[in-house]
Amino acid sequence: RKEVEQDPGPFNVPEGATVAFNCTYSNSASQSFFWYRQDCRKEPKLLMSVYSSGNEDGRFTAQLNRASQYISLLIRDSKLSDSATYLCAVCRAGGTSYGKLTFGQGTILTVHP
Amino acid sequence: AAGVIQSPRHLIKEKRETATLKCYPIPRHDTVYWYQQGPGQDPQFLISFYEKMQSDKGSIPDRFSAQQFSDYHSELNMSSLELGDSALYFCASSAAGTGRIEAFFGQGTRLTVV
C-alpha cells in the first residue's frame, strides 16, 4: 500500500462545476501537506499548502483532517485551464527528512466546455 | 522571481554511458532535493542536501551520486545508465532550514537512455 493514496480519476467535469479531490496518508508522523498541480511533461507547481484550520485561495479550498488522515482540495467554478494532474504531497516532521515530499499518484482533472 | 534552474532540459544517452544533471536552487534556499518521475508515475524522492551536506536518501541507485557545492548548486551524476533510467529528473529547493519547507521545482531534465 502506498504511503499516500489518491483516486487517479480521471475526473471529467464541465466548466463552472465544483470538483473535490481527496488524498489519504498512512504515516501519522506526517506534519506538512501540500497540493501541487502538474501539467503534462512539466514540473509540479505548488498550488497550496494545507493547514489544520483549512485554507482558501480564490477558487481553491484545502482541508486537512488529521484524525482521519486525509486532505482534500475543492475547486469551485472550474475553468478549462484547471485541466491538469493534481498531486498531493506529505512531509514528515523534523530530522533529516525535513522537507522531503512523498507524493500520491495524482488525480487527473479534465474540464470541458 | 528567480526559480530553480536545471540543465540540460533534455539529454539523450546510450546504455552504460554517464550523465550529469545540474540544479541551481532559488537564491537563499538552503535545501535541494532530487526527484525522479517515470512515465505515468508520481515523483520519487532520490536524495536531498541541506547546507551542502547530504540530509536524506531515498530510492537512489548506487550508480547515482550527487553533491551540493559551495554556491549551493547541486549535481546528480548517473553512471552505467540503463534503459530504465529514462525519466524526468526534477530538482526542487526550499528554505527548510528557516522553517519554510514549501518546495519549488525546476523545469526538469528529460533523460532518454537508448
mmCIF file with all atom_site columns, C-alpha atoms in Angstrom:
data_model
loop_
_atom_site.group_PDB
_atom_site.id
_atom_site.type_symbol
_atom_site.label_atom_id
_atom_site.label_alt_id
_atom_site.label_comp_id
_atom_site.label_asym_id
_atom_site.label_entity_id
_atom_site.label_seq_id
_atom_site.pdbx_PDB_ins_code
_atom_site.Cartn_x
_atom_site.Cartn_y
_atom_site.Cartn_z
_atom_site.occupancy
_atom_site.B_iso_or_equiv
_atom_site.pdbx_formal_charge
_atom_site.auth_seq_id
_atom_site.auth_comp_id
_atom_site.auth_asym_id
_atom_site.auth_atom_id
_atom_site.pdbx_PDB_model_num
ATOM 1   C CA . ARG A 1 1   ? 0.000   0.000  0.000   1.00 0.00 ? 1   ARG A CA 1
ATOM 2   C CA . LYS A 1 2   ? 1.350   3.412  -0.948  1.00 0.00 ? 2   LYS A CA 1
ATOM 3   C CA . GLU A 1 3   ? 2.052   5.853  1.846   1.00 0.00 ? 3   GLU A CA 1
ATOM 4   C CA . VAL A 1 4   ? -0.028  8.493  0.079   1.00 0.00 ? 4   VAL A CA 1
ATOM 5   C CA . GLU A 1 5   ? -3.055  7.499  -1.975  1.00 0.00 ? 5   GLU A CA 1
ATOM 6   C CA . GLN A 1 6   ? -5.273  9.407  -4.356  1.00 0.00 ? 6   GLN A CA 1
ATOM 7   C CA . ASP A 1 7   ? -8.070  8.443  -6.686  1.00 0.00 ? 7   ASP A CA 1
ATOM 8   C CA . PRO A 1 8   ? -6.334  8.670  -10.079 1.00 0.00 ? 8   PRO A CA 1
ATOM 9   C CA . GLY A 1 9   ? -9.567  9.636  -11.816 1.00 0.00 ? 9   GLY A CA 1
ATOM 10  C CA . PRO A 1 10  ? -9.872  10.880 -14.449 1.00 0.00 ? 10  PRO A CA 1
ATOM 11  C CA . PHE A 1 11  ? -12.410 13.437 -13.377 1.00 0.00 ? 11  PHE A CA 1
ATOM 12  C CA . ASN A 1 12  ? -14.195 14.945 -16.365 1.00 0.00 ? 12  ASN A CA 1
ATOM 13  C CA . VAL A 1 13  ? -16.255 17.989 -15.444 1.00 0.00 ? 13  VAL A CA 1
ATOM 14  C CA . PRO A 1 14  ? -17.898 20.854 -17.352 1.00 0.00 ? 14  PRO A CA 1
ATOM 15  C CA . GLU A 1 15  ? -16.738 24.414 -16.992 1.00 0.00 ? 15  GLU A CA 1
ATOM 16  C CA . GLY A 1 16  ? -18.207 26.027 -13.910 1.00 0.00 ? 16  GLY A CA 1
ATOM 17  C CA . ALA A 1 17  ? -18.501 22.779 -11.978 1.00 0.00 ? 17  ALA A CA 1
ATOM 18  C CA . THR A 1 18  ? -17.245 22.200 -8.474  1.00 0.00 ? 18  THR A CA 1
ATOM 19  C CA . VAL A 1 19  ? -14.927 19.252 -8.051  1.00 0.00 ? 19  VAL A CA 1
ATOM 20  C CA . ALA A 1 20  ? -13.278 17.766 -4.981  1.00 0.00 ? 20  ALA A CA 1
ATOM 21  C CA . PHE A 1 21  ? -10.281 15.509 -4.603  1.00 0.00 ? 21  PHE A CA 1
ATOM 22  C CA . ASN A 1 22  ? -9.292  13.520 -1.553  1.00 0.00 ? 22  ASN A CA 1
ATOM 23  C CA . CYS A 1 23  ? -5.947  12.156 -0.548  1.00 0.00 ? 23  CYS A CA 1
ATOM 24  C CA . THR A 1 24  ? -5.194  9.781  2.314   1.00 0.00 ? 24  THR A CA 1
ATOM 25  C CA . TYR A 1 25  ? -1.887  9.260  4.036   1.00 0.00 ? 25  TYR A CA 1
ATOM 26  C CA . SER A 1 26  ? -0.830  6.376  6.229   1.00 0.00 ? 26  SER A CA 1
ATOM 27  C CA . ASN A 1 27  ? 2.084   7.786  8.221   1.00 0.00 ? 27  ASN A CA 1
ATOM 28  C CA . SER A 1 28  ? 0.830   9.565  11.311  1.00 0.00 ? 28  SER A CA 1
ATOM 29  C CA . ALA A 1 29  ? 4.224   11.296 11.581  1.00 0.00 ? 29  ALA A CA 1
ATOM 30  C CA . SER A 1 30  ? 3.304   13.367 8.534   1.00 0.00 ? 30  SER A CA 1
ATOM 31  C CA . GLN A 1 31  ? 3.214   17.003 9.527   1.00 0.00 ? 31  GLN A CA 1
ATOM 32  C CA . SER A 1 32  ? 3.010   19.146 6.441   1.00 0.00 ? 32  SER A CA 1
ATOM 33  C CA . PHE A 1 33  ? 0.731   18.767 3.478   1.00 0.00 ? 33  PHE A CA 1
ATOM 34  C CA . PHE A 1 34  ? 0.615   20.281 0.043   1.00 0.00 ? 34  PHE A CA 1
ATOM 35  C CA . TRP A 1 35  ? -1.264  20.234 -3.221  1.00 0.00 ? 35  TRP A CA 1
ATOM 36  C CA . TYR A 1 36  ? 0.731   20.502 -6.407  1.00 0.00 ? 36  TYR A CA 1
ATOM 37  C CA . ARG A 1 37  ? -0.517  20.911 -9.936  1.00 0.00 ? 37  ARG A CA 1
ATOM 38  C CA . GLN A 1 38  ? 1.336   19.231 -12.778 1.00 0.00 ? 38  GLN A CA 1
ATOM 39  C CA . ASP A 1 39  ? 0.709   19.825 -16.441 1.00 0.00 ? 39  ASP A CA 1
ATOM 40  C CA . CYS A 1 40  ? 1.748   17.186 -18.936 1.00 0.00 ? 40  CYS A CA 1
ATOM 41  C CA . ARG A 1 41  ? 5.532   16.709 -19.073 1.00 0.00 ? 41  ARG A CA 1
ATOM 42  C CA . LYS A 1 42  ? 6.126   19.753 -16.873 1.00 0.00 ? 42  LYS A CA 1
ATOM 43  C CA . GLU A 1 43  ? 7.242   20.322 -13.318 1.00 0.00 ? 43  GLU A CA 1
ATOM 44  C CA . PRO A 1 44  ? 4.927   20.108 -10.310 1.00 0.00 ? 44  PRO A CA 1
ATOM 45  C CA . LYS A 1 45  ? 3.878   23.599 -9.287  1.00 0.00 ? 45  LYS A CA 1
ATOM 46  C CA . LEU A 1 46  ? 2.915   24.336 -5.712  1.00 0.00 ? 46  LEU A CA 1
ATOM 47  C CA . LEU A 1 47  ? -0.774  25.113 -5.577  1.00 0.00 ? 47  LEU A CA 1
ATOM 48  C CA . MET A 1 48  ? -1.388  25.320 -1.851  1.00 0.00 ? 48  MET A CA 1
ATOM 49  C CA . SER A 1 49  ? -0.013  24.371 1.488   1.00 0.00 ? 49  SER A CA 1
ATOM 50  C CA . VAL A 1 50  ? -2.665  22.733 3.647   1.00 0.00 ? 50  VAL A CA 1
ATOM 51  C CA . TYR A 1 51  ? -3.133  23.897 7.200   1.00 0.00 ? 51  TYR A CA 1
ATOM 52  C CA . SER A 1 52  ? -5.079  22.347 10.040  1.00 0.00 ? 52  SER A CA 1
ATOM 53  C CA . SER A 1 53  ? -7.528  25.204 10.011  1.00 0.00 ? 53  SER A CA 1
ATOM 54  C CA . GLY A 1 54  ? -8.120  24.838 6.304   1.00 0.00 ? 54  GLY A CA 1
ATOM 55  C CA . ASN A 1 55  ? -7.197  27.472 3.822   1.00 0.00 ? 55  ASN A CA 1
ATOM 56  C CA . GLU A 1 56  ? -8.644  29.100 0.765   1.00 0.00 ? 56  GLU A CA 1
ATOM 57  C CA . ASP A 1 57  ? -7.055  30.772 -2.222  1.00 0.00 ? 57  ASP A CA 1
ATOM 58  C CA . GLY A 1 58  ? -9.591  32.144 -4.640  1.00 0.00 ? 58  GLY A CA 1
ATOM 59  C CA . ARG A 1 59  ? -11.492 29.233 -6.143  1.00 0.00 ? 59  ARG A CA 1
ATOM 60  C CA . PHE A 1 60  ? -9.381  26.670 -4.314  1.00 0.00 ? 60  PHE A CA 1
ATOM 61  C CA . THR A 1 61  ? -10.002 25.385 -0.782  1.00 0.00 ? 61  THR A CA 1
ATOM 62  C CA . ALA A 1 62  ? -7.833  22.851 1.011   1.00 0.00 ? 62  ALA A CA 1
ATOM 63  C CA . GLN A 1 63  ? -8.755  20.985 4.181   1.00 0.00 ? 63  GLN A CA 1
ATOM 64  C CA . LEU A 1 64  ? -6.841  18.697 6.500   1.00 0.00 ? 64  LEU A CA 1
ATOM 65  C CA . ASN A 1 65  ? -8.386  16.036 8.707   1.00 0.00 ? 65  ASN A CA 1
ATOM 66  C CA . ARG A 1 66  ? -5.656  14.661 10.953  1.00 0.00 ? 66  ARG A CA 1
ATOM 67  C CA . ALA A 1 67  ? -7.928  12.249 12.781  1.00 0.00 ? 67  ALA A CA 1
ATOM 68  C CA . SER A 1 68  ? -8.890  10.504 9.554   1.00 0.00 ? 68  SER A CA 1
ATOM 69  C CA . GLN A 1 69  ? -5.545  11.205 7.909   1.00 0.00 ? 69  GLN A CA 1
ATOM 70  C CA . TYR A 1 70  ? -6.786  12.775 4.728   1.00 0.00 ? 70  TYR A CA 1
ATOM 71  C CA . ILE A 1 71  ? -6.524  16.051 2.913   1.00 0.00 ? 71  ILE A CA 1
ATOM 72  C CA . SER A 1 72  ? -8.878  17.455 0.358   1.00 0.00 ? 72  SER A CA 1
ATOM 73  C CA . LEU A 1 73  ? -8.872  20.005 -2.416  1.00 0.00 ? 73  LEU A CA 1
ATOM 74  C CA . LEU A 1 74  ? -12.036 21.715 -3.625  1.00 0.00 ? 74  LEU A CA 1
ATOM 75  C CA . ILE A 1 75  ? -12.092 23.622 -6.883  1.00 0.00 ? 75  ILE A CA 1
ATOM 76  C CA . ARG A 1 76  ? -15.067 25.864 -7.494  1.00 0.00 ? 76  ARG A CA 1
ATOM 77  C CA . ASP A 1 77  ? -16.173 27.343 -10.819 1.00 0.00 ? 77  ASP A CA 1
ATOM 78  C CA . SER A 1 78  ? -13.804 25.118 -12.801 1.00 0.00 ? 78  SER A CA 1
ATOM 79  C CA . LYS A 1 79  ? -12.000 26.670 -15.760 1.00 0.00 ? 79  LYS A CA 1
ATOM 80  C CA . LEU A 1 80  ? -10.622 24.949 -18.832 1.00 0.00 ? 80  LEU A CA 1
ATOM 81  C CA . SER A 1 81  ? -7.180  25.968 -17.612 1.00 0.00 ? 81  SER A CA 1
ATOM 82  C CA . ASP A 1 82  ? -7.664  23.891 -14.441 1.00 0.00 ? 82  ASP A CA 1
ATOM 83  C CA . SER A 1 83  ? -7.187  20.740 -16.519 1.00 0.00 ? 83  SER A CA 1
ATOM 84  C CA . ALA A 1 84  ? -4.079  19.085 -15.090 1.00 0.00 ? 84  ALA A CA 1
ATOM 85  C CA . THR A 1 85  ? -2.911  16.381 -12.723 1.00 0.00 ? 85  THR A CA 1
ATOM 86  C CA . TYR A 1 86  ? -3.258  17.287 -9.057  1.00 0.00 ? 86  TYR A CA 1
ATOM 87  C CA . LEU A 1 87  ? -0.703  15.737 -6.749  1.00 0.00 ? 87  LEU A CA 1
ATOM 88  C CA . CYS A 1 88  ? -1.000  15.666 -3.016  1.00 0.00 ? 88  CYS A CA 1
ATOM 89  C CA . ALA A 1 89  ? 2.240   15.562 -1.087  1.00 0.00 ? 89  ALA A CA 1
ATOM 90  C CA . VAL A 1 90  ? 3.066   14.957 2.555   1.00 0.00 ? 90  VAL A CA 1
ATOM 91  C CA . CYS A 1 91  ? 6.152   15.715 4.526   1.00 0.00 ? 91  CYS A CA 1
ATOM 92  C CA . ARG A 1 92  ? 7.270   14.259 7.839   1.00 0.00 ? 92  ARG A CA 1
ATOM 93  C CA . ALA A 1 93  ? 8.375   16.423 10.700  1.00 0.00 ? 93  ALA A CA 1
ATOM 94  C CA . GLY A 1 94  ? 11.936  17.182 11.630  1.00 0.00 ? 94  GLY A CA 1
ATOM 95  C CA . GLY A 1 95  ? 15.159  15.271 11.402  1.00 0.00 ? 95  GLY A CA 1
ATOM 96  C CA . THR A 1 96  ? 16.944  14.705 8.173   1.00 0.00 ? 96  THR A CA 1
ATOM 97  C CA . SER A 1 97  ? 13.685  14.078 6.323   1.00 0.00 ? 97  SER A CA 1
ATOM 98  C CA . TYR A 1 98  ? 12.629  17.667 6.735   1.00 0.00 ? 98  TYR A CA 1
ATOM 99  C CA . GLY A 1 99  ? 11.076  18.862 3.545   1.00 0.00 ? 99  GLY A CA 1
ATOM 100 C CA . LYS A 1 100 ? 11.240  15.512 1.756   1.00 0.00 ? 100 LYS A CA 1
ATOM 101 C CA . LEU A 1 101 ? 7.958   15.017 -0.056  1.00 0.00 ? 101 LEU A CA 1
ATOM 102 C CA . THR A 1 102 ? 6.072   11.807 -0.584  1.00 0.00 ? 102 THR A CA 1
ATOM 103 C CA . PHE A 1 103 ? 3.575   12.140 -3.398  1.00 0.00 ? 103 PHE A CA 1
ATOM 104 C CA . GLY A 1 104 ? 0.326   10.466 -4.222  1.00 0.00 ? 104 GLY A CA 1
ATOM 105 C CA . GLN A 1 105 ? -0.096  9.088  -7.720  1.00 0.00 ? 105 GLN A CA 1
ATOM 106 C CA . GLY A 1 106 ? -2.036  12.149 -8.811  1.00 0.00 ? 106 GLY A CA 1
ATOM 107 C CA . THR A 1 107 ? -5.612  12.812 -9.845  1.00 0.00 ? 107 THR A CA 1
ATOM 108 C CA . ILE A 1 108 ? -6.266  13.747 -13.463 1.00 0.00 ? 108 ILE A CA 1
ATOM 109 C CA . LEU A 1 109 ? -8.776  16.523 -13.992 1.00 0.00 ? 109 LEU A CA 1
ATOM 110 C CA . THR A 1 110 ? -10.198 17.426 -17.371 1.00 0.00 ? 110 THR A CA 1
ATOM 111 C CA . VAL A 1 111 ? -12.504 20.422 -17.613 1.00 0.00 ? 111 VAL A CA 1
ATOM 112 C CA . HIS A 1 112 ? -14.524 20.535 -20.835 1.00 0.00 ? 112 HIS A CA 1
ATOM 113 C CA . PRO A 1 113 ? -16.553 23.338 -22.414 1.00 0.00 ? 113 PRO A CA 1
ATOM 114 C CA . ALA B 2 1   ? 11.064  35.937 -9.164  1.00 0.00 ? 1   ALA B CA 1
ATOM 115 C CA . ALA B 2 2   ? 14.012  33.618 -9.641  1.00 0.00 ? 2   ALA B CA 1
ATOM 116 C CA . GLY B 2 3   ? 13.118  29.958 -9.916  1.00 0.00 ? 3   GLY B CA 1
ATOM 117 C CA . VAL B 2 4   ? 15.007  26.695 -9.762  1.00 0.00 ? 4   VAL B CA 1
ATOM 118 C CA . ILE B 2 5   ? 17.148  26.280 -12.853 1.00 0.00 ? 5   ILE B CA 1
ATOM 119 C CA . GLN B 2 6   ? 18.009  22.888 -14.230 1.00 0.00 ? 6   GLN B CA 1
ATOM 120 C CA . SER B 2 7   ? 20.256  21.941 -17.086 1.00 0.00 ? 7   SER B CA 1
ATOM 121 C CA . PRO B 2 8   ? 20.207  20.418 -19.534 1.00 0.00 ? 8   PRO B CA 1
ATOM 122 C CA . ARG B 2 9   ? 16.497  20.306 -20.301 1.00 0.00 ? 9   ARG B CA 1
ATOM 123 C CA . HIS B 2 10  ? 16.842  17.251 -22.499 1.00 0.00 ? 10  HIS B CA 1
ATOM 124 C CA . LEU B 2 11  ? 19.523  14.612 -22.618 1.00 0.00 ? 11  LEU B CA 1
ATOM 125 C CA . ILE B 2 12  ? 19.904  11.506 -24.732 1.00 0.00 ? 12  ILE B CA 1
ATOM 126 C CA . LYS B 2 13  ? 22.465  8.934  -23.673 1.00 0.00 ? 13  LYS B CA 1
ATOM 127 C CA . GLU B 2 14  ? 23.309  5.404  -24.648 1.00 0.00 ? 14  GLU B CA 1
ATOM 128 C CA . LYS B 2 15  ? 23.275  2.478  -22.257 1.00 0.00 ? 15  LYS B CA 1
ATOM 129 C CA . ARG B 2 16  ? 26.301  2.301  -19.983 1.00 0.00 ? 16  ARG B CA 1
ATOM 130 C CA . GLU B 2 17  ? 27.131  5.969  -20.541 1.00 0.00 ? 17  GLU B CA 1
ATOM 131 C CA . THR B 2 18  ? 27.267  8.582  -17.803 1.00 0.00 ? 18  THR B CA 1
ATOM 132 C CA . ALA B 2 19  ? 25.204  11.729 -17.357 1.00 0.00 ? 19  ALA B CA 1
ATOM 133 C CA . THR B 2 20  ? 25.463  14.783 -15.150 1.00 0.00 ? 20  THR B CA 1
ATOM 134 C CA . LEU B 2 21  ? 22.421  16.868 -14.301 1.00 0.00 ? 21  LEU B CA 1
ATOM 135 C CA . LYS B 2 22  ? 22.755  20.308 -12.783 1.00 0.00 ? 22  LYS B CA 1
ATOM 136 C CA . CYS B 2 23  ? 20.478  22.276 -10.494 1.00 0.00 ? 23  CYS B CA 1
ATOM 137 C CA . TYR B 2 24  ? 20.657  25.877 -9.341  1.00 0.00 ? 24  TYR B CA 1
ATOM 138 C CA . PRO B 2 25  ? 18.276  26.477 -6.416  1.00 0.00 ? 25  PRO B CA 1
ATOM 139 C CA . ILE B 2 26  ? 16.310  29.589 -5.694  1.00 0.00 ? 26  ILE B CA 1
ATOM 140 C CA . PRO B 2 27  ? 18.616  32.184 -4.102  1.00 0.00 ? 27  PRO B CA 1
ATOM 141 C CA . ARG B 2 28  ? 18.792  31.896 -0.290  1.00 0.00 ? 28  ARG B CA 1
ATOM 142 C CA . HIS B 2 29  ? 17.252  28.417 -0.339  1.00 0.00 ? 29  HIS B CA 1
ATOM 143 C CA . ASP B 2 30  ? 19.377  26.086 1.762   1.00 0.00 ? 30  ASP B CA 1
ATOM 144 C CA . THR B 2 31  ? 17.934  22.705 0.810   1.00 0.00 ? 31  THR B CA 1
ATOM 145 C CA . VAL B 2 32  ? 17.964  20.888 -2.521  1.00 0.00 ? 32  VAL B CA 1
ATOM 146 C CA . TYR B 2 33  ? 16.013  17.769 -3.395  1.00 0.00 ? 33  TYR B CA 1
ATOM 147 C CA . TRP B 2 34  ? 16.234  15.463 -6.398  1.00 0.00 ? 34  TRP B CA 1
ATOM 148 C CA . TYR B 2 35  ? 13.231  13.509 -7.651  1.00 0.00 ? 35  TYR B CA 1
ATOM 149 C CA . GLN B 2 36  ? 12.778  11.003 -10.466 1.00 0.00 ? 36  GLN B CA 1
ATOM 150 C CA . GLN B 2 37  ? 9.471   10.727 -12.299 1.00 0.00 ? 37  GLN B CA 1
ATOM 151 C CA . GLY B 2 38  ? 8.908   7.844  -14.677 1.00 0.00 ? 38  GLY B CA 1
ATOM 152 C CA . PRO B 2 39  ? 6.136   7.835  -17.288 1.00 0.00 ? 39  PRO B CA 1
ATOM 153 C CA . GLY B 2 40  ? 2.753   7.803  -15.599 1.00 0.00 ? 40  GLY B CA 1
ATOM 154 C CA . GLN B 2 41  ? 4.361   7.770  -12.154 1.00 0.00 ? 41  GLN B CA 1
ATOM 155 C CA . ASP B 2 42  ? 4.471   10.235 -9.305  1.00 0.00 ? 42  ASP B CA 1
ATOM 156 C CA . PRO B 2 43  ? 7.811   11.877 -8.452  1.00 0.00 ? 43  PRO B CA 1
ATOM 157 C CA . GLN B 2 44  ? 10.026  9.638  -6.328  1.00 0.00 ? 44  GLN B CA 1
ATOM 158 C CA . PHE B 2 45  ? 12.483  11.152 -3.894  1.00 0.00 ? 45  PHE B CA 1
ATOM 159 C CA . LEU B 2 46  ? 16.125  10.361 -4.609  1.00 0.00 ? 46  LEU B CA 1
ATOM 160 C CA . ILE B 2 47  ? 18.317  12.454 -2.341  1.00 0.00 ? 47  ILE B CA 1
ATOM 161 C CA . SER B 2 48  ? 18.495  15.799 -0.576  1.00 0.00 ? 48  SER B CA 1
ATOM 162 C CA . PHE B 2 49  ? 21.115  18.218 0.683   1.00 0.00 ? 49  PHE B CA 1
ATOM 163 C CA . TYR B 2 50  ? 20.935  20.792 3.434   1.00 0.00 ? 50  TYR B CA 1
ATOM 164 C CA . GLU B 2 51  ? 23.710  23.346 3.636   1.00 0.00 ? 51  GLU B CA 1
ATOM 165 C CA . LYS B 2 52  ? 25.882  21.266 1.314   1.00 0.00 ? 52  LYS B CA 1
ATOM 166 C CA . MET B 2 53  ? 25.588  18.108 3.407   1.00 0.00 ? 53  MET B CA 1
ATOM 167 C CA . GLN B 2 54  ? 23.527  15.110 2.367   1.00 0.00 ? 54  GLN B CA 1
ATOM 168 C CA . SER B 2 55  ? 20.444  15.201 4.551   1.00 0.00 ? 55  SER B CA 1
ATOM 169 C CA . ASP B 2 56  ? 18.349  12.279 3.350   1.00 0.00 ? 56  ASP B CA 1
ATOM 170 C CA . LYS B 2 57  ? 18.492  9.479  0.858   1.00 0.00 ? 57  LYS B CA 1
ATOM 171 C CA . GLY B 2 58  ? 15.642  7.741  -0.887  1.00 0.00 ? 58  GLY B CA 1
ATOM 172 C CA . SER B 2 59  ? 15.438  5.188  -3.643  1.00 0.00 ? 59  SER B CA 1
ATOM 173 C CA . ILE B 2 60  ? 18.613  6.297  -5.364  1.00 0.00 ? 60  ILE B CA 1
ATOM 174 C CA . PRO B 2 61  ? 20.574  3.554  -7.144  1.00 0.00 ? 61  PRO B CA 1
ATOM 175 C CA . ASP B 2 62  ? 24.190  3.031  -6.139  1.00 0.00 ? 62  ASP B CA 1
ATOM 176 C CA . ARG B 2 63  ? 25.116  4.016  -9.710  1.00 0.00 ? 63  ARG B CA 1
ATOM 177 C CA . PHE B 2 64  ? 23.922  7.537  -8.938  1.00 0.00 ? 64  PHE B CA 1
ATOM 178 C CA . SER B 2 65  ? 25.658  10.067 -6.760  1.00 0.00 ? 65  SER B CA 1
ATOM 179 C CA . ALA B 2 66  ? 25.038  13.690 -6.002  1.00 0.00 ? 66  ALA B CA 1
ATOM 180 C CA . GLN B 2 67  ? 26.582  16.601 -4.248  1.00 0.00 ? 67  GLN B CA 1
ATOM 181 C CA . GLN B 2 68  ? 25.930  20.203 -3.388  1.00 0.00 ? 68  GLN B CA 1
ATOM 182 C CA . PHE B 2 69  ? 28.633  22.761 -3.944  1.00 0.00 ? 69  PHE B CA 1
ATOM 183 C CA . SER B 2 70  ? 29.700  25.866 -2.037  1.00 0.00 ? 70  SER B CA 1
ATOM 184 C CA . ASP B 2 71  ? 27.500  28.060 -4.243  1.00 0.00 ? 71  ASP B CA 1
ATOM 185 C CA . TYR B 2 72  ? 24.543  25.742 -3.360  1.00 0.00 ? 72  TYR B CA 1
ATOM 186 C CA . HIS B 2 73  ? 24.142  24.367 -6.841  1.00 0.00 ? 73  HIS B CA 1
ATOM 187 C CA . SER B 2 74  ? 23.804  20.596 -6.991  1.00 0.00 ? 74  SER B CA 1
ATOM 188 C CA . GLU B 2 75  ? 24.747  17.944 -9.493  1.00 0.00 ? 75  GLU B CA 1
ATOM 189 C CA . LEU B 2 76  ? 23.325  14.477 -9.947  1.00 0.00 ? 76  LEU B CA 1
ATOM 190 C CA . ASN B 2 77  ? 25.810  12.084 -11.504 1.00 0.00 ? 77  ASN B CA 1
ATOM 191 C CA . MET B 2 78  ? 24.473  8.958  -13.137 1.00 0.00 ? 78  MET B CA 1
ATOM 192 C CA . SER B 2 79  ? 26.750  6.182  -14.338 1.00 0.00 ? 79  SER B CA 1
ATOM 193 C CA . SER B 2 80  ? 26.262  2.895  -16.178 1.00 0.00 ? 80  SER B CA 1
ATOM 194 C CA . LEU B 2 81  ? 22.965  4.180  -17.479 1.00 0.00 ? 81  LEU B CA 1
ATOM 195 C CA . GLU B 2 82  ? 20.191  1.677  -18.057 1.00 0.00 ? 82  GLU B CA 1
ATOM 196 C CA . LEU B 2 83  ? 17.092  1.903  -20.213 1.00 0.00 ? 83  LEU B CA 1
ATOM 197 C CA . GLY B 2 84  ? 15.028  2.079  -17.040 1.00 0.00 ? 84  GLY B CA 1
ATOM 198 C CA . ASP B 2 85  ? 16.736  5.316  -16.023 1.00 0.00 ? 85  ASP B CA 1
ATOM 199 C CA . SER B 2 86  ? 14.794  7.128  -18.738 1.00 0.00 ? 86  SER B CA 1
ATOM 200 C CA . ALA B 2 87  ? 12.638  9.575  -16.826 1.00 0.00 ? 87  ALA B CA 1
ATOM 201 C CA . LEU B 2 88  ? 12.097  13.159 -15.868 1.00 0.00 ? 88  LEU B CA 1
ATOM 202 C CA . TYR B 2 89  ? 14.514  14.305 -13.186 1.00 0.00 ? 89  TYR B CA 1
ATOM 203 C CA . PHE B 2 90  ? 13.389  17.223 -11.080 1.00 0.00 ? 90  PHE B CA 1
ATOM 204 C CA . CYS B 2 91  ? 15.325  19.309 -8.682  1.00 0.00 ? 91  CYS B CA 1
ATOM 205 C CA . ALA B 2 92  ? 13.483  21.266 -6.028  1.00 0.00 ? 92  ALA B CA 1
ATOM 206 C CA . SER B 2 93  ? 14.629  23.707 -3.412  1.00 0.00 ? 93  SER B CA 1
ATOM 207 C CA . SER B 2 94  ? 13.286  25.077 -0.168  1.00 0.00 ? 94  SER B CA 1
ATOM 208 C CA . ALA B 2 95  ? 14.337  27.192 2.772   1.00 0.00 ? 95  ALA B CA 1
ATOM 209 C CA . ALA B 2 96  ? 13.757  24.247 5.120   1.00 0.00 ? 96  ALA B CA 1
ATOM 210 C CA . GLY B 2 97  ? 16.468  25.416 7.481   1.00 0.00 ? 97  GLY B CA 1
ATOM 211 C CA . THR B 2 98  ? 14.424  28.505 8.256   1.00 0.00 ? 98  THR B CA 1
ATOM 212 C CA . GLY B 2 99  ? 11.179  26.558 8.560   1.00 0.00 ? 99  GLY B CA 1
ATOM 213 C CA . ARG B 2 100 ? 9.915   27.366 5.079   1.00 0.00 ? 100 ARG B CA 1
ATOM 214 C CA . ILE B 2 101 ? 9.575   23.855 3.736   1.00 0.00 ? 101 ILE B CA 1
ATOM 215 C CA . GLU B 2 102 ? 7.480   24.650 0.686   1.00 0.00 ? 102 GLU B CA 1
ATOM 216 C CA . ALA B 2 103 ? 9.462   23.118 -2.156  1.00 0.00 ? 103 ALA B CA 1
ATOM 217 C CA . PHE B 2 104 ? 9.640   24.683 -5.584  1.00 0.00 ? 104 PHE B CA 1
ATOM 218 C CA . PHE B 2 105 ? 10.536  22.586 -8.577  1.00 0.00 ? 105 PHE B CA 1
ATOM 219 C CA . GLY B 2 106 ? 12.708  23.264 -11.574 1.00 0.00 ? 106 GLY B CA 1
ATOM 220 C CA . GLN B 2 107 ? 11.509  22.512 -15.080 1.00 0.00 ? 107 GLN B CA 1
ATOM 221 C CA . GLY B 2 108 ? 13.262  19.177 -15.031 1.00 0.00 ? 108 GLY B CA 1
ATOM 222 C CA . THR B 2 109 ? 15.692  17.282 -17.200 1.00 0.00 ? 109 THR B CA 1
ATOM 223 C CA . ARG B 2 110 ? 14.204  14.715 -19.528 1.00 0.00 ? 110 ARG B CA 1
ATOM 224 C CA . LEU B 2 111 ? 16.690  11.866 -19.775 1.00 0.00 ? 111 LEU B CA 1
ATOM 225 C CA . THR B 2 112 ? 16.307  9.307  -22.518 1.00 0.00 ? 112 THR B CA 1
ATOM 226 C CA . VAL B 2 113 ? 18.577  6.268  -22.473 1.00 0.00 ? 113 VAL B CA 1
ATOM 227 C CA . VAL B 2 114 ? 18.751  4.394  -25.762 1.00 0.00 ? 114 VAL B CA 1
#
